[in-house]
PDB file of C-alpha atoms and ligand atoms in Angstrom:
ATOM      1  CA  MET A  15      -0.367   0.250  -0.040  1.00  0.00           C
ATOM      2  CA  LEU A  16       2.614   2.218   0.745  1.00  0.00           C
ATOM      3  CA  ALA A  17       4.291   1.482  -2.211  1.00  0.00           C
ATOM      4  CA  LEU A  18       1.476   2.221  -4.190  1.00  0.00           C
ATOM      5  CA  VAL A  19       0.941   5.683  -2.576  1.00  0.00           C
ATOM      6  CA  ALA A  20       4.755   6.288  -3.291  1.00  0.00           C
ATOM      7  CA  LEU A  21       4.278   5.716  -6.751  1.00  0.00           C
ATOM      8  CA  LEU A  22       1.054   7.473  -7.340  1.00  0.00           C
ATOM      9  CA  LEU A  23       2.961  10.765  -5.826  1.00  0.00           C
ATOM     10  CA  ALA A  24       5.840  10.085  -8.083  1.00  0.00           C
ATOM     11  CA  LEU A  25       4.089   9.786 -11.019  1.00  0.00           C
ATOM     12  CA  SER A  26       1.606  12.644 -10.110  1.00  0.00           C
ATOM     13  CA  ALA A  27       4.817  15.087  -9.107  1.00  0.00           C
ATOM     14  CA  PRO A  28       6.307  15.268 -12.684  1.00  0.00           C
ATOM     15  CA  PRO A  29       3.450  16.540 -14.435  1.00  0.00           C
ATOM     16  CA  ALA A  30       2.815  18.984 -11.892  1.00  0.00           C
ATOM     17  CA  HIS A  31       6.178  20.635 -12.495  1.00  0.00           C
ATOM     18  CA  ALA A  32       5.366  20.234 -16.089  1.00  0.00           C
ATOM     19  CA  VAL A  33       2.348  22.623 -16.069  1.00  0.00           C
ATOM     20  CA  GLN A  34       4.421  25.024 -14.114  1.00  0.00           C
ATOM     21  CA  PRO A  35       7.450  25.944 -15.704  1.00  0.00           C
ATOM     22  CA  HIS A  36      10.075  27.329 -13.345  1.00  0.00           C
ATOM     23  CA  ALA A  37      11.688  30.229 -13.963  1.00  0.00           C
ATOM     24  CA  GLY A  38      15.214  29.306 -15.537  1.00  0.00           C
ATOM     25  CA  GLY A  39      13.445  26.636 -17.339  1.00  0.00           C
ATOM     26  CA  THR A  40      14.372  25.697 -21.197  1.00  0.00           C
ATOM     27  CA  HIS A  41      11.793  24.871 -23.864  1.00  0.00           C
ATOM     28  CA  ALA A  42      12.689  23.955 -27.554  1.00  0.00           C
ATOM     29  CA  VAL A  43      10.589  24.769 -30.385  1.00  0.00           C
ATOM     30  CA  PRO A  44      11.527  22.982 -33.233  1.00  0.00           C
ATOM     31  CA  ILE A  45      10.575  24.067 -36.574  1.00  0.00           C
ATOM     32  CA  ARG A  46       9.301  21.446 -38.964  1.00  0.00           C
ATOM     33  CA  GLN A  47       7.432  21.593 -42.248  1.00  0.00           C
ATOM     34  CA  TYR A  48       6.735  25.477 -41.691  1.00  0.00           C
ATOM     35  CA  ALA A  49       5.447  25.534 -38.755  1.00  0.00           C
ATOM     36  CA  TYR A  50       6.631  26.012 -35.144  1.00  0.00           C
ATOM     37  CA  GLN A  51       6.073  23.213 -32.601  1.00  0.00           C
ATOM     38  CA  PRO A  52       4.271  24.173 -30.707  1.00  0.00           C
ATOM     39  CA  ALA A  53       2.397  27.030 -31.986  1.00  0.00           C
ATOM     40  CA  THR A  54       1.506  28.007 -28.870  1.00  0.00           C
ATOM     41  CA  MET A  55       3.295  27.672 -25.311  1.00  0.00           C
ATOM     42  CA  THR A  56       3.048  29.414 -21.998  1.00  0.00           C
ATOM     43  CA  ILE A  57       6.208  30.102 -20.181  1.00  0.00           C
ATOM     44  CA  ARG A  58       7.500  32.164 -17.184  1.00  0.00           C
ATOM     45  CA  VAL A  59       9.482  35.098 -16.924  1.00  0.00           C
ATOM     46  CA  GLY A  60      13.476  34.205 -16.996  1.00  0.00           C
ATOM     47  CA  ASP A  61      12.513  31.106 -19.359  1.00  0.00           C
ATOM     48  CA  THR A  62      14.490  30.662 -22.566  1.00  0.00           C
ATOM     49  CA  VAL A  63      13.543  28.913 -25.353  1.00  0.00           C
ATOM     50  CA  THR A  64      15.527  27.512 -28.211  1.00  0.00           C
ATOM     51  CA  TRP A  65      14.223  27.398 -31.717  1.00  0.00           C
ATOM     52  CA  THR A  66      15.954  24.874 -34.038  1.00  0.00           C
ATOM     53  CA  ASN A  67      15.713  24.993 -38.015  1.00  0.00           C
ATOM     54  CA  GLU A  68      14.661  21.078 -38.845  1.00  0.00           C
ATOM     55  CA  ASP A  69      13.369  21.911 -42.511  1.00  0.00           C
ATOM     56  CA  GLN A  70      15.324  22.147 -45.224  1.00  0.00           C
ATOM     57  CA  ALA A  71      14.174  25.997 -45.873  1.00  0.00           C
ATOM     58  CA  PRO A  72      15.640  28.575 -43.549  1.00  0.00           C
ATOM     59  CA  HIS A  73      13.727  29.763 -41.006  1.00  0.00           C
ATOM     60  CA  ASP A  74      13.681  33.160 -38.669  1.00  0.00           C
ATOM     61  CA  VAL A  75      12.045  34.409 -35.465  1.00  0.00           C
ATOM     62  CA  VAL A  76      10.599  37.484 -36.046  1.00  0.00           C
ATOM     63  CA  THR A  77       8.041  39.371 -33.309  1.00  0.00           C
ATOM     64  CA  SER A  78       4.781  40.774 -34.619  1.00  0.00           C
ATOM     65  CA  ALA A  79       3.865  42.033 -31.522  1.00  0.00           C
ATOM     66  CA  GLY A  80       5.045  41.841 -27.690  1.00  0.00           C
ATOM     67  CA  PRO A  81       6.238  43.561 -24.798  1.00  0.00           C
ATOM     68  CA  ALA A  82       9.747  43.061 -26.443  1.00  0.00           C
ATOM     69  CA  ALA A  83      10.957  42.665 -29.864  1.00  0.00           C
ATOM     70  CA  LEU A  84      12.954  39.427 -30.781  1.00  0.00           C
ATOM     71  CA  GLN A  85      15.030  38.965 -34.024  1.00  0.00           C
ATOM     72  CA  SER A  86      16.516  35.707 -34.578  1.00  0.00           C
ATOM     73  CA  PRO A  87      19.310  35.450 -37.661  1.00  0.00           C
ATOM     74  CA  MET A  88      18.270  33.298 -40.332  1.00  0.00           C
ATOM     75  CA  LEU A  89      18.624  29.857 -39.277  1.00  0.00           C
ATOM     76  CA  GLU A  90      20.026  27.197 -41.744  1.00  0.00           C
ATOM     77  CA  THR A  91      19.173  23.441 -41.539  1.00  0.00           C
ATOM     78  CA  GLY A  92      20.131  22.310 -38.096  1.00  0.00           C
ATOM     79  CA  GLN A  93      20.952  25.581 -36.891  1.00  0.00           C
ATOM     80  CA  SER A  94      19.123  27.054 -33.809  1.00  0.00           C
ATOM     81  CA  TRP A  95      18.600  30.037 -31.785  1.00  0.00           C
ATOM     82  CA  THR A  96      18.402  30.892 -28.279  1.00  0.00           C
ATOM     83  CA  TYR A  97      16.445  33.589 -26.703  1.00  0.00           C
ATOM     84  CA  THR A  98      15.672  34.309 -22.780  1.00  0.00           C
ATOM     85  CA  PHE A  99      12.342  36.275 -21.710  1.00  0.00           C
ATOM     86  CA  THR A 100      12.637  38.771 -19.414  1.00  0.00           C
ATOM     87  CA  VAL A 101       9.324  40.369 -19.986  1.00  0.00           C
ATOM     88  CA  ALA A 102       6.133  38.893 -19.328  1.00  0.00           C
ATOM     89  CA  GLY A 103       3.315  39.462 -21.742  1.00  0.00           C
ATOM     90  CA  THR A 104       2.311  37.613 -24.797  1.00  0.00           C
ATOM     91  CA  TYR A 105       4.389  37.479 -27.913  1.00  0.00           C
ATOM     92  CA  SER A 106       3.410  36.993 -31.344  1.00  0.00           C
ATOM     93  CA  TYR A 107       6.119  35.910 -33.872  1.00  0.00           C
ATOM     94  CA  TYR A 108       6.429  34.433 -37.746  1.00  0.00           C
ATOM     95  CA  CYS A 109       8.890  33.816 -40.318  1.00  0.00           C
ATOM     96  CA  SER A 110      10.206  36.540 -41.941  1.00  0.00           C
ATOM     97  CA  ILE A 111      10.624  34.378 -45.423  1.00  0.00           C
ATOM     98  CA  HIS A 112       7.436  32.799 -45.111  1.00  0.00           C
ATOM     99  CA  PRO A 113       4.716  34.761 -43.257  1.00  0.00           C
ATOM    100  CA  ASP A 114       2.261  32.385 -43.101  1.00  0.00           C
ATOM    101  CA  MET A 115       4.603  30.805 -40.244  1.00  0.00           C
ATOM    102  CA  ARG A 116       2.760  32.276 -36.986  1.00  0.00           C
ATOM    103  CA  ALA A 117       3.246  31.126 -33.412  1.00  0.00           C
ATOM    104  CA  GLN A 118       2.775  32.927 -29.957  1.00  0.00           C
ATOM    105  CA  ILE A 119       4.299  32.698 -26.801  1.00  0.00           C
ATOM    106  CA  THR A 120       2.816  33.672 -23.541  1.00  0.00           C
ATOM    107  CA  VAL A 121       5.188  34.791 -20.829  1.00  0.00           C
ATOM    108  CA  LEU A 122       3.831  34.837 -17.007  1.00  0.00           C
ATOM    109  CA  PRO A 123       4.903  36.957 -14.166  1.00  0.00           C
ATOM    110  CA  GLU A 124       7.743  35.303 -12.311  1.00  0.00           C
ATOM    111  CA  ASP A 125       5.836  35.142  -9.121  1.00  0.00           C
ATOM    112  CA  THR A 126       2.442  33.736 -10.671  1.00  0.00           C
ATOM    113  CA  PRO A 127       1.424  30.974  -8.305  1.00  0.00           C
ATOM    114  CA  GLU A 128      -0.385  28.880 -11.317  1.00  0.00           C
ATOM    115  CA  PRO A 129      -0.766  25.442 -10.012  1.00  0.00           C
ATOM    116  CA  GLN A 130      -1.376  26.780  -6.218  1.00  0.00           C
ATOM    117  CA  ALA A 131      -4.781  27.958  -7.490  1.00  0.00           C
ATOM    118  CA  PRO A 132      -6.300  24.522  -8.423  1.00  0.00           C
ATOM    119  CA  GLN A 133      -4.914  23.498  -5.189  1.00  0.00           C
ATOM    120  CA  ALA A 134      -6.385  26.145  -2.880  1.00  0.00           C
ATOM    121  CA  PRO A 135     -10.441  24.705  -3.467  1.00  0.00           C
ATOM    122  CA  PRO A 136      -9.849  21.374  -2.519  1.00  0.00           C
ATOM    123  CA  PRO A 137      -9.366  22.106   0.908  1.00  0.00           C
ATOM    124  CA  PRO A 138     -12.669  23.787   1.547  1.00  0.00           C
ATOM    125  CA  GLN A 139     -14.487  21.021  -0.493  1.00  0.00           C
ATOM    126  CA  ILE A 140     -12.984  18.770   2.115  1.00  0.00           C
ATOM    127  CA  GLN A 141     -14.022  20.694   5.225  1.00  0.00           C
ATOM    128  CA  SER A 142     -17.785  21.132   3.719  1.00  0.00           C
ATOM    129  CA  PRO A 143     -18.346  17.351   4.120  1.00  0.00           C
ATOM    130  CA  GLN A 144     -16.773  17.237   7.415  1.00  0.00           C
ATOM    131  CA  VAL A 145     -19.006  20.049   8.745  1.00  0.00           C
ATOM    132  CA  ILE A 146     -22.140  18.007   6.774  1.00  0.00           C
ATOM    133  CA  ALA A 147     -20.453  14.899   8.200  1.00  0.00           C
ATOM    134  CA  THR A 148     -21.032  16.185  11.998  1.00  0.00           C
ATOM    135  CA  THR A 149     -24.583  17.445  11.834  1.00  0.00           C
ATOM    136  CA  PRO A 150     -25.993  13.960  11.117  1.00  0.00           C
ATOM    137  CA  ALA A 151     -24.151  12.538  14.003  1.00  0.00           C
ATOM    138  CA  VAL A 152     -25.654  15.165  16.312  1.00  0.00           C
ATOM    139  CA  THR A 153     -28.664  14.603  15.005  1.00  0.00           C
ATOM    140  CA  THR A 154     -28.576  10.932  15.794  1.00  0.00           C
ATOM    141  CA  GLU A 155     -27.464  11.596  18.962  1.00  0.00           C
ATOM    142  CA  THR A 156     -30.449  13.822  19.251  1.00  0.00           C
ATOM    143  CA  VAL A 157     -32.830  11.021  18.491  1.00  0.00           C
ATOM    144  CA  SER A 158     -30.959   8.533  20.945  1.00  0.00           C
ATOM    145  CA  PRO A 159     -31.642  10.482  23.932  1.00  0.00           C
ATOM    146  CA  THR A 160     -35.608  10.775  23.349  1.00  0.00           C
ATOM    147  CA  THR A 161     -35.714   7.006  23.564  1.00  0.00           C
ATOM    148  CA  THR A 162     -34.091   6.764  26.584  1.00  0.00           C
ATOM    149  CA  VAL A 163     -36.136   9.515  28.125  1.00  0.00           C
ATOM    150  CA  PRO A 164     -39.424   6.516  27.996  1.00  0.00           C
ATOM    151  CA  GLN A 165     -36.981   4.005  29.546  1.00  0.00           C
ATOM    152  CA  ALA A 166     -35.905   6.673  32.523  1.00  0.00           C
ATOM    153  CA  ALA A 167     -39.460   7.324  33.071  1.00  0.00           C
ATOM    154  CA  SER A 168     -40.060   3.295  33.425  1.00  0.00           C
ATOM    155  CA  THR A 169     -37.175   2.532  35.848  1.00  0.00           C
ATOM    156  CA  THR A 170     -38.364   5.482  37.742  1.00  0.00           C
ATOM    157  CA  THR A 171     -41.419   4.085  38.032  1.00  0.00           C
ATOM    158  CA  PRO A 172     -40.597   0.370  39.421  1.00  0.00           C
ATOM    159  CA  SER A 173     -37.870   1.864  41.583  1.00  0.00           C
ATOM    160  CA  GLY A 174     -40.706   4.346  42.953  1.00  0.00           C
ATOM    161  CA  LEU A 175     -42.181   1.646  44.563  1.00  0.00           C
ATOM    162  CA  HIS A 176     -39.291   0.017  46.140  1.00  0.00           C
ATOM    163  CA  PRO A 177     -39.223   2.704  49.033  1.00  0.00           C
ATOM    164  CA  MET A 178     -42.656   2.284  49.355  1.00  0.00           C
ATOM    165  CA  LEU A 179     -42.471  -1.594  49.707  1.00  0.00           C
ATOM    166  CA  LEU A 180     -39.284  -0.905  52.137  1.00  0.00           C
ATOM    167  CA  LEU A 181     -41.126   1.666  54.016  1.00  0.00           C
ATOM    168  CA  ALA A 182     -44.472  -0.866  54.778  1.00  0.00           C
ATOM    169  CA  GLY A 183     -41.697  -3.454  55.882  1.00  0.00           C
ATOM    170  CA  LEU A 184     -39.764  -0.994  58.058  1.00  0.00           C
ATOM    171  CA  VAL A 185     -43.228  -0.284  59.564  1.00  0.00           C
ATOM    172  CA  ALA A 186     -44.493  -3.798  59.821  1.00  0.00           C
ATOM    173  CA  ALA A 187     -41.190  -4.708  61.782  1.00  0.00           C
ATOM    174  CA  VAL A 188     -41.214  -1.634  63.702  1.00  0.00           C
ATOM    175  CA  ALA A 189     -44.878  -2.564  64.783  1.00  0.00           C
ATOM    176  CA  THR A 190     -43.975  -6.212  65.445  1.00  0.00           C
ATOM    177  CA  PHE A 191     -40.952  -5.162  67.698  1.00  0.00           C
ATOM    178  CA  CYS A 192     -43.172  -2.805  69.908  1.00  0.00           C
ATOM    179  CA  LEU A 193     -45.876  -5.401  70.063  1.00  0.00           C
ATOM    180  CA  LEU A 194     -43.592  -7.869  71.225  1.00  0.00           C
ATOM    181  CA  LEU A 195     -41.997  -5.415  73.929  1.00  0.00           C
ATOM    182  CA  ILE A 196     -45.254  -4.611  75.273  1.00  0.00           C
ATOM    183  CA  GLY A 197     -46.308  -8.083  75.196  1.00  0.00           C
ATOM    184  CA  SER A 198     -43.101  -8.937  77.092  1.00  0.00           C
ATOM    185  CA  ARG A 199     -43.654  -6.349  80.094  1.00  0.00           C
ATOM    186  CA  PRO A 200     -46.871  -7.786  81.745  1.00  0.00           C
ATOM    187  CA  ASP A 201     -45.515 -11.054  81.787  1.00  0.00           C
ATOM    188  CA  LYS A 202     -42.360  -9.840  83.955  1.00  0.00           C
ATOM    189  CA  GLU A 203     -45.465  -7.796  86.323  1.00  0.00           C
TER     190      GLU A 203
HETATM  191 CU1  CU1 B 810      10.649  30.473 -42.676  1.00  0.00          CU
END
């Protein structure tokens, strides 16, 4: 069981890192068949992107819009160009030789806690079932006292008879004792 849990944790951890590109991370964008792959990607400030031309035709990377201007040299087959994004924002770029080749990179601020947002909702969802779970428990406890109340009433009724019987027995015992005393005195006189 522990091994299974450890395996699940180990398997779930790497995707979380893949979703959140850490600052200073590296990303590869191959240029294949007149297309940047992937055409859209989201990274963080401080991340580095490397474009590599895998086509026979030359390509480059030129921004058409964005907070900073990018202009790569012409990349021949097998050549690559690396750029480190320092300004957050959305960058649209294209190939100056093939303007139909378009792609986009969204650069998030470094301190944006993206994976913590989906993690925050689960705790309140867990807490609300716990509150609901305690509420029925209280109601079941309140039901059980009502059933014990008639039991207590029925037990008090027979227990109330016992003192009466004890009193009657005591009275009878005292009476017989007194009668014995009275009866013994005239014999001596
Ligand atoms: Cu091109």
